[in-house]
């Protein structure tokens, strides 16, 4: 993939972004910090603050848990090849663990009930070994399956083992060949190479620092091992915005961003999809991942609606205010995305099929949308359920989101059938097959 050259942000926007970045680095006392905003395939603005050499966008920092999203992409590639299914028990692919009955999808979404950390010493600060050396036992299953979200580094270590066993080579080689290099992330490696920041802890009560250790985490590599430059992290942000190339189908990436176990219609929330964090900030949905390892903090989040992303890398263990959402808010306010112009397109069904239907007495509207989709929802300004639908090969339609996600919509001559409900052209139309029938005396 060639290096993209997006148009730079305006000078006034750059000043605003720099001011926020400088404040976060100064007040958070990060020895060095690099940050940028991404659009049109790459960095449209970036800056380095503190003790960071130029070019600041080519200095490696540790990504921490952003490595989990890279691991998830490798797992989803296996799924798309038909080698793995999200409902498969882990035992089918990595036998002999106490989490064998939990599914691949539950592990990707942190819903498997696995313990948050691997056994032994603090895995982020001591060298790691093999899966067998972890000696996992029943005590490392701490919650029931799908009972609640419980962030698990151990779970992603097991997913990395799954990837390695299917491909017949180490996790680091798999993700380098299948994800990182195809995305142009040539300076993303499992250990620091070339120019790299030193991981540090900053004393809470004095302006002094302490070096943090760096090592190979073994089987836990898939949870947080990778190092990357700001340029490379910008490439990954472009991937999350939809520039997936040959790495992943766009529909698969969209599937990964669907929150699991959270009502995403709420005004504010934070959730997890399949290896990605999804959060609502000031009415805007952001997709990506944060990263934390001793000595380092990182973040990559994108606003897919605005087609913009932001990235940050710093060499401090803790103490930074959130920077990435603020950079995106600044960019959105200063240079909002201008979407493509509307143009007519043929509907995926005859025009006479579209229009008003009734769920009982409640009016609903079936509309055609771009991309061959249908949308069924209440009249504007009225409460009610709404979903988009995609046509299947058999002529039925499947719900993509909302209440009817996964449900089948069938279009009859005078009504719609959806999840046992009948949507009629008139409220409780006696001529339609309304479940339970219609009072023969009619409205009165």
Coordinates of N, CA and C in Angstrom, one line a residue, residues 82-167:
X82 N -13.5 -19.5 6.7 CA -14.3 -20.7 7.1 C -13.6 -21.6 8.0
X83 N -12.4 -21.2 8.5 CA -11.6 -22.1 9.4 C -12.0 -22.0 10.8
X84 N -12.6 -20.9 11.2 CA -13.1 -20.6 12.6 C -14.4 -20.0 12.5
X85 N -15.3 -20.3 13.4 CA -16.6 -19.7 13.6 C -16.7 -19.0 14.9
X86 N -17.3 -17.9 15.0 CA -17.4 -17.2 16.3 C -18.1 -18.0 17.4
X87 N -19.0 -18.9 17.0 CA -19.7 -19.7 18.0 C -18.9 -21.0 18.3
X88 N -17.7 -21.2 17.7 CA -16.9 -22.4 18.1 C -16.5 -22.3 19.5
X89 N -16.5 -23.4 20.2 CA -15.8 -23.4 21.6 C -14.3 -23.4 21.4
X90 N -13.7 -22.7 22.3 CA -12.2 -22.6 22.2 C -11.5 -24.0 22.1
X91 N -12.1 -25.0 22.8 CA -11.6 -26.3 22.8 C -11.3 -26.9 21.4
X92 N -12.2 -26.5 20.5 CA -12.0 -27.0 19.1 C -10.7 -26.6 18.5
X93 N -10.2 -25.5 18.9 CA -9.0 -24.9 18.3 C -7.8 -24.9 19.2
X94 N -8.0 -24.7 20.5 CA -6.9 -24.7 21.5 C -7.3 -25.6 22.6
X95 N -7.2 -26.9 22.5 CA -7.7 -27.9 23.5 C -6.9 -27.8 24.8
X96 N -7.6 -28.2 25.9 CA -6.9 -28.4 27.2 C -6.9 -27.2 28.1
X97 N -7.7 -26.2 27.8 CA -7.7 -25.1 28.8 C -9.0 -25.1 29.6
X98 N -9.1 -24.4 30.7 CA -10.3 -24.4 31.5 C -11.4 -23.6 30.8
X99 N -11.0 -22.8 29.8 CA -12.0 -22.0 29.1 C -12.4 -22.7 27.8
X100 N -12.3 -24.0 27.7 CA -12.6 -24.7 26.4 C -14.0 -24.6 26.0
X101 N -15.0 -24.4 26.9 CA -16.4 -24.3 26.6 C -16.8 -22.9 26.2
X102 N -16.0 -21.9 26.3 CA -16.3 -20.5 26.0 C -16.0 -20.4 24.5
X103 N -16.7 -19.5 23.8 CA -16.6 -19.4 22.4 C -15.6 -18.3 21.9
X104 N -15.2 -18.5 20.7 CA -14.2 -17.5 20.1 C -14.8 -16.1 20.1
X105 N -16.1 -16.0 19.8 CA -16.8 -14.7 19.8 C -16.8 -14.1 21.2
X106 N -17.0 -14.9 22.2 CA -17.0 -14.4 23.6 C -15.6 -13.9 24.0
X107 N -14.6 -14.6 23.6 CA -13.2 -14.2 23.9 C -12.9 -12.8 23.2
X108 N -13.3 -12.7 22.0 CA -13.1 -11.4 21.2 C -13.8 -10.3 21.9
X109 N -14.9 -10.5 22.5 CA -15.8 -9.4 23.1 C -15.6 -9.3 24.6
X110 N -14.6 -10.0 25.2 CA -14.4 -10.0 26.6 C -15.7 -10.4 27.4
X111 N -16.4 -11.4 26.8 CA -17.6 -11.9 27.5 C -17.4 -13.4 27.9
X112 N -16.2 -13.9 27.8 CA -15.9 -15.3 28.1 C -15.8 -15.6 29.6
X113 N -15.7 -14.6 30.4 CA -15.5 -14.8 31.9 C -14.1 -15.2 32.2
X114 N -13.1 -15.0 31.4 CA -11.7 -15.3 31.7 C -11.1 -14.3 32.6
X115 N -10.2 -14.7 33.5 CA -9.6 -13.8 34.4 C -8.9 -12.7 33.6
X116 N -8.8 -11.5 34.3 CA -8.3 -10.3 33.6 C -6.8 -10.5 33.2
X117 N -6.0 -11.2 34.1 CA -4.6 -11.3 33.8 C -4.2 -12.8 33.8
X118 N -3.0 -13.1 33.2 CA -2.5 -14.4 33.2 C -1.9 -14.8 34.5
X119 N -1.8 -16.0 34.9 CA -1.2 -16.4 36.2 C 0.3 -16.1 36.2
X120 N 0.9 -16.1 37.4 CA 2.3 -15.8 37.5 C 2.5 -14.4 37.9
X121 N 3.7 -13.9 37.6 CA 4.1 -12.5 37.8 C 3.3 -11.6 36.9
X122 N 3.3 -10.3 37.2 CA 2.7 -9.3 36.4 C 3.2 -9.4 35.0
X123 N 2.4 -9.9 34.1 CA 2.9 -10.3 32.7 C 3.4 -9.1 31.9
X124 N 3.0 -7.9 32.2 CA 3.5 -6.8 31.5 C 4.9 -6.3 31.9
X125 N 5.4 -6.9 33.0 CA 6.7 -6.5 33.5 C 7.7 -7.6 33.6
X126 N 7.3 -8.8 33.3 CA 8.2 -10.0 33.4 C 8.2 -10.8 32.1
X127 N 9.3 -11.4 31.8 CA 9.3 -12.2 30.5 C 8.2 -13.3 30.5
X128 N 7.7 -13.6 29.4 CA 6.6 -14.6 29.3 C 7.1 -15.9 28.7
X129 N 6.2 -16.9 28.7 CA 6.6 -18.2 28.2 C 5.5 -18.8 27.3
X130 N 5.3 -20.1 27.3 CA 4.3 -20.7 26.5 C 3.0 -20.9 27.2
X131 N 2.0 -21.3 26.5 CA 0.7 -21.5 27.1 C 0.8 -22.6 28.1
X132 N 1.5 -23.7 27.9 CA 1.7 -24.8 28.8 C 2.3 -24.3 30.1
X133 N 3.2 -23.3 30.0 CA 3.9 -22.8 31.2 C 3.0 -22.0 32.1
X134 N 1.9 -21.5 31.5 CA 0.9 -20.7 32.3 C 0.2 -21.6 33.3
X135 N 0.0 -22.9 33.0 CA -0.6 -23.8 33.9 C -2.0 -23.3 34.4
X136 N -2.8 -23.0 33.4 CA -4.2 -22.5 33.6 C -5.0 -23.5 34.4
X137 N -5.8 -23.1 35.3 CA -6.7 -23.9 36.1 C -8.1 -23.3 36.2
X138 N -9.0 -24.0 36.9 CA -10.4 -23.6 37.0 C -10.5 -22.2 37.6
X139 N -9.5 -21.8 38.5 CA -9.5 -20.5 39.1 C -9.4 -19.3 38.1
X140 N -9.0 -19.6 36.9 CA -8.8 -18.6 35.9 C -10.1 -18.4 35.0
X141 N -11.2 -19.1 35.4 CA -12.5 -18.8 34.9 C -13.2 -18.1 36.0
X142 N -13.5 -16.8 35.9 CA -13.9 -16.0 37.1 C -15.4 -15.6 37.0
X143 N -16.0 -15.8 35.8 CA -17.4 -15.4 35.6 C -18.0 -16.4 34.6
X144 N -19.4 -16.5 34.7 CA -20.1 -17.3 33.7 C -20.0 -16.8 32.3
X145 N -20.2 -17.6 31.3 CA -20.1 -17.2 29.9 C -21.2 -16.2 29.6
X146 N -20.8 -15.1 29.0 CA -21.8 -14.1 28.5 C -22.6 -13.4 29.6
X147 N -22.1 -13.5 30.9 CA -22.8 -12.9 32.0 C -22.6 -11.4 32.0
X148 N -21.3 -11.0 31.8 CA -21.0 -9.5 31.8 C -19.7 -9.3 31.1
X149 N -19.5 -8.1 30.7 CA -18.2 -7.7 30.1 C -17.2 -7.7 31.2
X150 N -16.1 -8.4 30.9 CA -14.9 -8.5 31.8 C -13.7 -8.5 31.0
X151 N -12.9 -7.4 31.0 CA -11.8 -7.2 30.2 C -10.7 -8.3 30.5
X152 N -10.2 -9.0 29.5 CA -9.3 -10.1 29.8 C -8.1 -10.1 28.9
X153 N -7.0 -9.8 29.4 CA -5.7 -10.0 28.7 C -5.5 -11.4 28.4
X154 N -5.8 -12.3 29.4 CA -5.6 -13.7 29.2 C -6.4 -14.2 28.0
X155 N -7.6 -13.7 27.8 CA -8.4 -14.2 26.7 C -7.8 -13.9 25.4
X156 N -7.1 -12.7 25.2 CA -6.5 -12.4 24.0 C -5.2 -13.2 23.8
X157 N -4.5 -13.6 24.9 CA -3.4 -14.5 24.8 C -3.8 -15.8 24.2
X158 N -5.0 -16.3 24.6 CA -5.5 -17.5 24.0 C -5.9 -17.4 22.6
X159 N -6.4 -16.2 22.2 CA -6.7 -16.0 20.8 C -5.5 -15.9 19.9
X160 N -4.4 -15.3 20.5 CA -3.1 -15.4 19.8 C -2.6 -16.8 19.5
X161 N -2.8 -17.6 20.5 CA -2.5 -19.0 20.4 C -3.3 -19.7 19.3
X162 N -4.6 -19.4 19.2 CA -5.4 -19.9 18.2 C -4.9 -19.5 16.8
X163 N -4.6 -18.3 16.6 CA -4.0 -17.8 15.4 C -2.8 -18.5 15.0
X164 N -1.9 -18.7 16.0 CA -0.6 -19.3 15.7 C -0.8 -20.8 15.3
X165 N -1.7 -21.5 16.0 CA -1.8 -22.9 15.7 C -2.5 -23.1 14.3
X166 N -3.4 -22.2 13.9 CA -4.0 -22.4 12.6 C -3.0 -22.1 11.5
X167 N -2.2 -21.1 11.7 CA -1.3 -20.7 10.6 C 0.1 -21.5 10.7

